[in-house]
Amino acid sequence: MKPYMNNEELIDELVIHKNINRETIPENIFNERGYTTLVSPYKRLICTNFDTMRQEYIYKQNGDFAEYINLAKIDDFISNKFSMYIECFEKHFKTYVAEKLSEKFKDTNLSCNDYSELSRLSSCLPSTERIQHCHNILQLDCHFNCYDLLYFDKMYNSNMREVQANKNIIANRRRALDTILKLNTTHGYSSNMLIQHNFNKNTVPPIWGVIHTLSLGDVLALYNMLKIQDRLSFCQTIYKKQNVSYREINALSSNINFIRKIRNNINHYEPLIPVLLKYQDEGKEEAIFKILDLLKDLYYSGNIHSINVVRRVKFQKLSKCDYNKKQVVYLNKILRNI
């Protein structure tokens, strides 16, 4: 395909190379949604096979463009459902982490806005750039502890034993710490009403308010620095049971990272189906359904639901062939469960 094509050229591309019936392609369809978000994401589901010699997909003759539109509608429906569930989870997760960190801050400051220990920690830690360019993380010398958290360079393995964190994890913690310390001030501007309220009063915002301004990735980095007992109570709430294994505690952190990736994809208005298919290719299909169950259970057990209501629309049945059967079965299962 050329670097740039106008609408007519894109339609010609569909007719010539994807065997689409020209009469089925709505006029100006690519003004509404780009080719790379309406056609490219779904070719694995539309094609009938893949030519390994030519490295190209094979399409059925006289195809109907409505199949692409149908898949885009399904994608939007799944994305909106995930977004609604993740919104509920994220608020719940941030509230928990904010409360846990506030408990630790209260030992030295009842207002939870004395960041002096975090500032001391920051002054001892290497910069994000140095962390990323260091070949041996043991040379970073960042074995520091504060507020009864894990040592900055420690994490848990699958058996919840403390092990050395890799440099990406350390860099994520450094970034989260830097983001918090940017609000260690009595003045400024914030779109968050609570933070701005503190600035208006010339006071440093409390940690329980700051946590709600952080990205899900930053909050996860802080959560992963909590000790086992602190994580245990969150897992008990999420799994709705008292007896939670160390493996389940560790798996939850991994699943939250999956949730973060799905959320980022949705927030950038990118098609979600290709991401879900990628997880299937990587053998992570079971994890996706566990995450979906977790999100739904939390959403429907809550007292406050999102005002968003995503109504199920009537979808065309996805065409199934020997090549795409596995993917179609997977997507249909997601639609049944979401």
Tab-separated table of C-alpha atoms in Angstrom:
chain	number	residue	atom	x	y	z
A	1	MET	CA	0.000	0.000	0.000
A	2	LYS	CA	1.219	3.519	-0.786
A	3	PRO	CA	2.299	5.813	2.103
A	4	TYR	CA	-0.806	7.928	1.515
A	5	MET	CA	-4.037	7.200	-0.340
A	6	ASN	CA	-7.218	9.204	-0.774
A	7	ASN	CA	-10.659	7.617	-0.346
A	8	GLU	CA	-10.931	6.442	-3.942
A	9	GLU	CA	-7.492	4.851	-3.866
A	10	LEU	CA	-8.303	3.082	-0.592
A	11	ILE	CA	-11.495	1.690	-2.099
A	12	ASP	CA	-9.528	0.497	-5.146
A	13	GLU	CA	-7.104	-1.205	-2.750
A	14	LEU	CA	-10.001	-3.068	-1.119
A	15	VAL	CA	-11.502	-4.117	-4.453
A	16	ILE	CA	-8.234	-5.244	-6.067
A	17	HIS	CA	-6.302	-6.739	-3.160
A	18	LYS	CA	-9.027	-7.761	-0.700
A	19	ASN	CA	-11.665	-8.854	-3.258
A	20	ILE	CA	-14.335	-6.602	-1.743
A	21	ASN	CA	-17.452	-5.874	-3.789
A	22	ARG	CA	-17.245	-2.134	-4.524
A	23	GLU	CA	-20.999	-1.703	-4.136
A	24	THR	CA	-20.796	-2.762	-0.475
A	25	ILE	CA	-18.325	-0.022	0.504
A	26	PRO	CA	-20.107	3.062	1.976
A	27	GLU	CA	-19.158	6.399	0.443
A	28	ASN	CA	-16.660	8.402	2.516
A	29	ILE	CA	-16.358	5.560	5.037
A	30	PHE	CA	-12.673	6.413	5.580
A	31	ASN	CA	-13.562	9.951	6.652
A	32	GLU	CA	-15.283	8.395	9.650
A	33	ARG	CA	-12.584	5.894	10.577
A	34	GLY	CA	-9.124	5.393	9.101
A	35	TYR	CA	-8.107	2.401	7.018
A	36	THR	CA	-5.573	1.334	9.670
A	37	THR	CA	-8.303	1.180	12.329
A	38	LEU	CA	-11.120	-0.229	10.175
A	39	VAL	CA	-9.481	-2.694	7.792
A	40	SER	CA	-5.969	-3.640	8.929
A	41	PRO	CA	-6.903	-4.799	12.474
A	42	TYR	CA	-9.396	-7.398	11.256
A	43	LYS	CA	-7.788	-8.999	8.203
A	44	ARG	CA	-6.950	-12.175	10.133
A	45	LEU	CA	-10.666	-12.663	10.768
A	46	ILE	CA	-11.811	-11.732	7.262
A	47	CYS	CA	-9.351	-13.776	5.213
A	48	THR	CA	-9.732	-17.455	4.349
A	49	ASN	CA	-6.043	-18.412	4.518
A	50	PHE	CA	-2.461	-17.169	4.490
A	51	ASP	CA	0.015	-17.743	1.653
A	52	THR	CA	3.317	-18.468	3.417
A	53	MET	CA	5.296	-18.304	0.161
A	54	ARG	CA	4.064	-14.825	-0.799
A	55	GLN	CA	3.529	-13.753	2.839
A	56	GLU	CA	0.057	-12.435	2.119
A	57	TYR	CA	-3.516	-13.123	3.150
A	58	ILE	CA	-6.016	-14.836	0.844
A	59	TYR	CA	-9.544	-13.426	0.683
A	60	LYS	CA	-12.810	-14.843	-0.604
A	61	GLN	CA	-14.178	-13.490	-3.856
A	62	ASN	CA	-16.812	-10.732	-3.943
A	63	GLY	CA	-16.465	-9.994	-0.246
A	64	ASP	CA	-18.889	-7.773	1.661
A	65	PHE	CA	-17.376	-4.712	3.387
A	66	ALA	CA	-20.155	-5.003	5.977
A	67	GLU	CA	-18.002	-7.690	7.606
A	68	TYR	CA	-15.368	-5.074	8.460
A	69	ILE	CA	-18.008	-2.690	9.797
A	70	ASN	CA	-19.518	-5.509	11.859
A	71	LEU	CA	-16.125	-6.293	13.415
A	72	ALA	CA	-15.566	-2.603	14.183
A	73	LYS	CA	-18.929	-2.532	16.005
A	74	ILE	CA	-18.009	-5.656	17.961
A	75	ASP	CA	-14.641	-4.090	18.816
A	76	ASP	CA	-16.324	-0.900	20.045
A	77	PHE	CA	-18.766	-2.917	22.153
A	78	ILE	CA	-16.011	-4.998	23.802
A	79	SER	CA	-13.846	-1.884	24.349
A	80	ASN	CA	-16.701	0.064	25.941
A	81	LYS	CA	-17.545	-2.828	28.243
A	82	PHE	CA	-13.923	-3.251	29.310
A	83	SER	CA	-13.642	0.518	29.802
A	84	MET	CA	-16.675	0.549	32.093
A	85	TYR	CA	-15.360	-2.329	34.197
A	86	ILE	CA	-11.783	-0.998	34.323
A	87	GLU	CA	-12.999	2.446	35.402
A	88	CYS	CA	-14.655	0.843	38.412
A	89	PHE	CA	-11.579	-1.290	39.175
A	90	GLU	CA	-9.157	1.626	38.864
A	91	LYS	CA	-11.094	3.774	41.327
A	92	HIS	CA	-11.243	0.861	43.764
A	93	PHE	CA	-7.532	0.062	43.330
A	94	LYS	CA	-6.368	3.671	43.746
A	95	THR	CA	-8.505	4.072	46.860
A	96	TYR	CA	-6.921	0.998	48.414
A	97	VAL	CA	-3.326	2.036	47.649
A	98	ALA	CA	-4.055	5.589	48.852
A	99	GLU	CA	-5.401	4.283	52.150
A	100	LYS	CA	-2.449	1.926	52.705
A	101	LEU	CA	0.149	4.617	52.018
A	102	SER	CA	-1.766	7.091	54.194
A	103	GLU	CA	-1.627	4.640	57.094
A	104	LYS	CA	2.162	4.570	56.763
A	105	PHE	CA	2.426	8.377	56.435
A	106	LYS	CA	0.306	8.863	59.570
A	107	ASP	CA	3.077	7.372	61.685
A	108	THR	CA	5.055	10.574	61.177
A	109	ASN	CA	2.450	13.086	59.997
A	110	LEU	CA	-1.296	13.072	60.688
A	111	SER	CA	-2.044	15.243	57.660
A	112	CYS	CA	-0.290	12.704	55.399
A	113	ASN	CA	1.453	15.509	53.518
A	114	ASP	CA	4.992	15.342	54.879
A	115	TYR	CA	7.019	13.918	51.987
A	116	SER	CA	10.401	14.365	53.646
A	117	GLU	CA	11.162	10.634	53.794
A	118	LEU	CA	10.208	10.229	50.114
A	119	SER	CA	12.395	13.220	49.278
A	120	ARG	CA	15.357	11.655	51.109
A	121	LEU	CA	14.747	8.413	49.253
A	122	SER	CA	14.649	10.267	45.933
A	123	SER	CA	17.933	12.047	46.613
A	124	CYS	CA	19.658	8.685	47.152
A	125	LEU	CA	18.278	6.957	44.059
A	126	PRO	CA	19.799	6.958	40.550
A	127	SER	CA	17.986	8.842	37.786
A	128	THR	CA	15.671	7.055	35.352
A	129	GLU	CA	18.263	7.551	32.582
A	130	ARG	CA	21.032	5.980	34.648
A	131	ILE	CA	18.799	3.041	35.569
A	132	GLN	CA	17.917	2.357	31.934
A	133	HIS	CA	21.517	2.564	30.703
A	134	CYS	CA	23.047	0.542	33.520
A	135	HIS	CA	24.149	-2.964	32.484
A	136	ASN	CA	24.393	-4.327	36.012
A	137	ILE	CA	21.585	-3.194	38.298
A	138	LEU	CA	23.550	-4.294	41.355
A	139	GLN	CA	25.858	-1.337	40.645
A	140	LEU	CA	22.970	1.107	41.102
A	141	ASP	CA	23.166	0.833	44.892
A	142	CYS	CA	19.479	1.631	45.385
A	143	HIS	CA	18.743	-0.759	48.255
A	144	PHE	CA	16.667	1.729	50.239
A	145	ASN	CA	13.575	1.289	52.368
A	146	CYS	CA	10.969	3.794	53.541
A	147	TYR	CA	7.522	3.840	55.164
A	148	ASP	CA	7.546	0.101	55.839
A	149	LEU	CA	7.580	-0.688	52.105
A	150	LEU	CA	9.702	-3.255	50.306
A	151	TYR	CA	13.253	-2.189	49.585
A	152	PHE	CA	13.202	-0.040	46.461
A	153	ASP	CA	15.046	-2.637	44.363
A	154	LYS	CA	13.193	-5.679	45.711
A	155	MET	CA	10.130	-7.471	44.382
A	156	TYR	CA	8.391	-10.810	44.858
A	157	ASN	CA	8.783	-13.831	42.596
A	158	SER	CA	5.970	-16.308	41.822
A	159	ASN	CA	6.380	-17.865	45.291
A	160	MET	CA	6.302	-14.417	46.940
A	161	ARG	CA	9.961	-14.540	47.925
A	162	GLU	CA	11.922	-11.302	47.798
A	163	VAL	CA	14.186	-11.162	44.750
A	164	GLN	CA	16.141	-8.495	42.866
A	165	ALA	CA	13.910	-6.318	40.668
A	166	ASN	CA	14.929	-5.739	37.063
A	167	LYS	CA	15.817	-2.269	35.815
A	168	ASN	CA	12.425	-1.638	34.170
A	169	ILE	CA	10.632	-2.263	37.453
A	170	ILE	CA	13.087	-0.004	39.298
A	171	ALA	CA	12.608	2.671	36.607
A	172	ASN	CA	8.810	2.439	37.006
A	173	ARG	CA	9.165	2.978	40.751
A	174	ARG	CA	11.496	5.918	40.167
A	175	ARG	CA	8.952	7.461	37.770
A	176	ALA	CA	6.077	6.996	40.232
A	177	LEU	CA	8.151	8.564	43.015
A	178	ASP	CA	9.095	11.529	40.807
A	179	THR	CA	5.438	12.078	39.878
A	180	ILE	CA	4.420	12.179	43.546
A	181	LEU	CA	7.240	14.544	44.501
A	182	LYS	CA	6.207	17.001	41.782
A	183	LEU	CA	3.215	17.697	44.023
A	184	ASN	CA	5.369	18.201	47.129
A	185	THR	CA	4.675	21.917	46.910
A	186	THR	CA	2.240	24.500	48.239
A	187	HIS	CA	1.462	26.163	44.919
A	188	GLY	CA	0.687	25.342	41.316
A	189	TYR	CA	-2.210	24.366	39.089
A	190	SER	CA	-3.972	21.001	38.906
A	191	SER	CA	-7.101	19.825	37.096
A	192	ASN	CA	-7.809	17.744	40.206
A	193	MET	CA	-10.091	19.779	42.460
A	194	LEU	CA	-8.664	18.415	45.728
A	195	ILE	CA	-5.072	19.141	44.714
A	196	GLN	CA	-6.004	22.636	43.554
A	197	HIS	CA	-7.902	23.199	46.824
A	198	ASN	CA	-4.662	22.529	48.717
A	199	PHE	CA	-2.694	24.853	46.449
A	200	ASN	CA	-5.286	27.572	47.026
A	201	LYS	CA	-4.732	27.129	50.776
A	202	ASN	CA	-0.926	27.082	50.289
A	203	THR	CA	-0.688	23.571	51.725
A	204	VAL	CA	0.981	20.431	50.350
A	205	PRO	CA	-1.635	17.937	49.047
A	206	PRO	CA	-2.102	14.774	51.158
A	207	ILE	CA	-0.829	11.479	49.773
A	208	TRP	CA	-4.357	10.013	49.671
A	209	GLY	CA	-5.338	12.748	47.215
A	210	VAL	CA	-2.148	12.579	45.163
A	211	ILE	CA	-2.566	8.845	44.468
A	212	HIS	CA	-5.810	9.537	42.580
A	213	THR	CA	-3.952	11.796	40.133
A	214	LEU	CA	-1.426	9.107	39.186
A	215	SER	CA	-1.618	6.828	36.179
A	216	LEU	CA	-2.628	3.215	36.732
A	217	GLY	CA	0.960	2.194	35.920
A	218	ASP	CA	2.369	4.467	38.634
A	219	VAL	CA	-0.136	3.202	41.208
A	220	LEU	CA	0.751	-0.375	40.282
A	221	ALA	CA	4.451	0.417	40.807
A	222	LEU	CA	3.616	1.648	44.322
A	223	TYR	CA	1.336	-1.319	45.011
A	224	ASN	CA	4.158	-3.684	44.071
A	225	MET	CA	6.271	-2.082	46.820
A	226	LEU	CA	3.703	-3.005	49.460
A	227	LYS	CA	4.586	-5.919	51.688
A	228	ILE	CA	2.727	-9.232	51.596
A	229	GLN	CA	0.244	-8.434	54.373
A	230	ASP	CA	-0.713	-5.158	52.709
A	231	ARG	CA	-1.343	-6.915	49.414
A	232	LEU	CA	-3.150	-9.807	51.076
A	233	SER	CA	-6.078	-7.696	52.273
A	234	PHE	CA	-6.612	-6.292	48.758
A	235	CYS	CA	-6.552	-9.782	47.265
A	236	GLN	CA	-9.070	-10.993	49.835
A	237	THR	CA	-11.398	-8.192	48.790
A	238	ILE	CA	-10.941	-8.819	45.065
A	239	TYR	CA	-11.214	-12.606	45.253
A	240	LYS	CA	-13.913	-12.424	47.950
A	241	LYS	CA	-12.306	-15.071	50.133
A	242	GLN	CA	-10.097	-15.204	53.221
A	243	ASN	CA	-7.709	-17.974	52.193
A	244	VAL	CA	-5.588	-16.486	49.413
A	245	SER	CA	-2.384	-18.203	48.312
A	246	TYR	CA	0.903	-16.424	47.694
A	247	ARG	CA	0.626	-17.447	44.050
A	248	GLU	CA	-2.769	-15.707	43.781
A	249	ILE	CA	-1.332	-12.549	45.362
A	250	ASN	CA	1.477	-12.501	42.828
A	251	ALA	CA	-0.838	-13.360	39.922
A	252	LEU	CA	-3.060	-10.395	40.774
A	253	SER	CA	-0.183	-7.968	40.201
A	254	SER	CA	0.400	-9.577	36.815
A	255	ASN	CA	-3.307	-9.321	35.955
A	256	ILE	CA	-3.410	-5.652	36.963
A	257	ASN	CA	-0.608	-5.059	34.476
A	258	PHE	CA	-2.767	-6.739	31.803
A	259	ILE	CA	-5.621	-4.437	32.803
A	260	ARG	CA	-3.303	-1.434	32.470
A	261	LYS	CA	-2.312	-2.441	28.927
A	262	ILE	CA	-5.939	-2.969	27.879
A	263	ARG	CA	-6.898	0.384	29.415
A	264	ASN	CA	-4.084	2.222	27.613
A	265	ASN	CA	-5.157	0.690	24.311
A	266	ILE	CA	-8.770	1.776	24.832
A	267	ASN	CA	-7.770	5.272	25.960
A	268	HIS	CA	-5.833	5.760	22.718
A	269	TYR	CA	-8.920	4.693	20.722
A	270	GLU	CA	-7.026	1.811	19.168
A	271	PRO	CA	-8.861	-1.381	18.114
A	272	LEU	CA	-8.876	-3.895	20.962
A	273	ILE	CA	-9.528	-7.104	19.017
A	274	PRO	CA	-5.931	-7.316	17.647
A	275	VAL	CA	-4.604	-6.980	21.215
A	276	LEU	CA	-6.878	-9.763	22.448
A	277	LEU	CA	-5.813	-11.974	19.536
A	278	LYS	CA	-2.164	-11.260	20.357
A	279	TYR	CA	-2.733	-12.478	23.917
A	280	GLN	CA	-4.347	-15.606	22.481
A	281	ASP	CA	-1.282	-16.194	20.279
A	282	GLU	CA	0.909	-15.886	23.389
A	283	GLY	CA	-1.115	-18.530	25.237
A	284	LYS	CA	-2.686	-15.977	27.587
A	285	GLU	CA	-6.308	-16.661	26.662
A	286	GLU	CA	-7.107	-18.084	30.116
A	287	ALA	CA	-5.652	-14.973	31.797
A	288	ILE	CA	-7.948	-12.712	29.757
A	289	PHE	CA	-11.058	-14.555	30.951
A	290	LYS	CA	-9.831	-14.507	34.565
A	291	ILE	CA	-9.336	-10.748	34.266
A	292	LEU	CA	-12.773	-10.331	32.722
A	293	ASP	CA	-14.389	-12.326	35.550
A	294	LEU	CA	-12.469	-10.300	38.145
A	295	LEU	CA	-13.527	-6.972	36.618
A	296	LYS	CA	-17.175	-7.979	36.239
A	297	ASP	CA	-17.448	-9.385	39.770
A	298	LEU	CA	-16.025	-6.189	41.256
A	299	TYR	CA	-18.262	-3.998	39.107
A	300	TYR	CA	-21.521	-5.797	39.843
A	301	SER	CA	-20.804	-6.258	43.556
A	302	GLY	CA	-20.247	-2.539	44.104
A	303	ASN	CA	-22.698	-0.018	45.488
A	304	ILE	CA	-21.841	2.671	42.941
A	305	HIS	CA	-21.943	1.837	39.258
A	306	SER	CA	-20.657	3.920	36.400
A	307	ILE	CA	-23.311	6.061	34.716
A	308	ASN	CA	-22.194	4.493	31.429
A	309	VAL	CA	-24.587	1.938	30.018
A	310	VAL	CA	-23.291	-0.039	27.055
A	311	ARG	CA	-26.213	-1.629	25.281
A	312	ARG	CA	-25.627	-4.775	23.292
A	313	VAL	CA	-26.274	-4.245	19.611
A	314	LYS	CA	-27.223	-6.941	17.126
A	315	PHE	CA	-24.057	-8.222	15.487
A	316	GLN	CA	-23.784	-10.275	12.362
A	317	LYS	CA	-22.517	-13.781	13.034
A	318	LEU	CA	-18.779	-13.915	12.383
A	319	SER	CA	-17.856	-15.991	9.343
A	320	LYS	CA	-15.840	-19.029	10.351
A	321	CYS	CA	-13.396	-21.021	8.223
A	322	ASP	CA	-10.559	-23.465	8.935
A	323	TYR	CA	-8.048	-20.585	9.062
A	324	ASN	CA	-9.826	-18.285	11.545
A	325	LYS	CA	-11.929	-20.820	13.490
A	326	LYS	CA	-9.839	-20.583	16.678
A	327	GLN	CA	-9.951	-16.775	16.717
A	328	VAL	CA	-13.688	-16.595	15.993
A	329	VAL	CA	-14.487	-19.069	18.788
A	330	TYR	CA	-12.338	-16.980	21.159
A	331	LEU	CA	-14.072	-13.694	20.251
A	332	ASN	CA	-17.523	-15.267	20.514
A	333	LYS	CA	-16.619	-16.494	24.002
A	334	ILE	CA	-15.559	-12.966	24.958
A	335	LEU	CA	-18.862	-11.598	23.654
A	336	ARG	CA	-20.812	-14.161	25.681
A	337	ASN	CA	-18.883	-13.388	28.853
A	338	ILE	CA	-18.477	-9.631	28.672
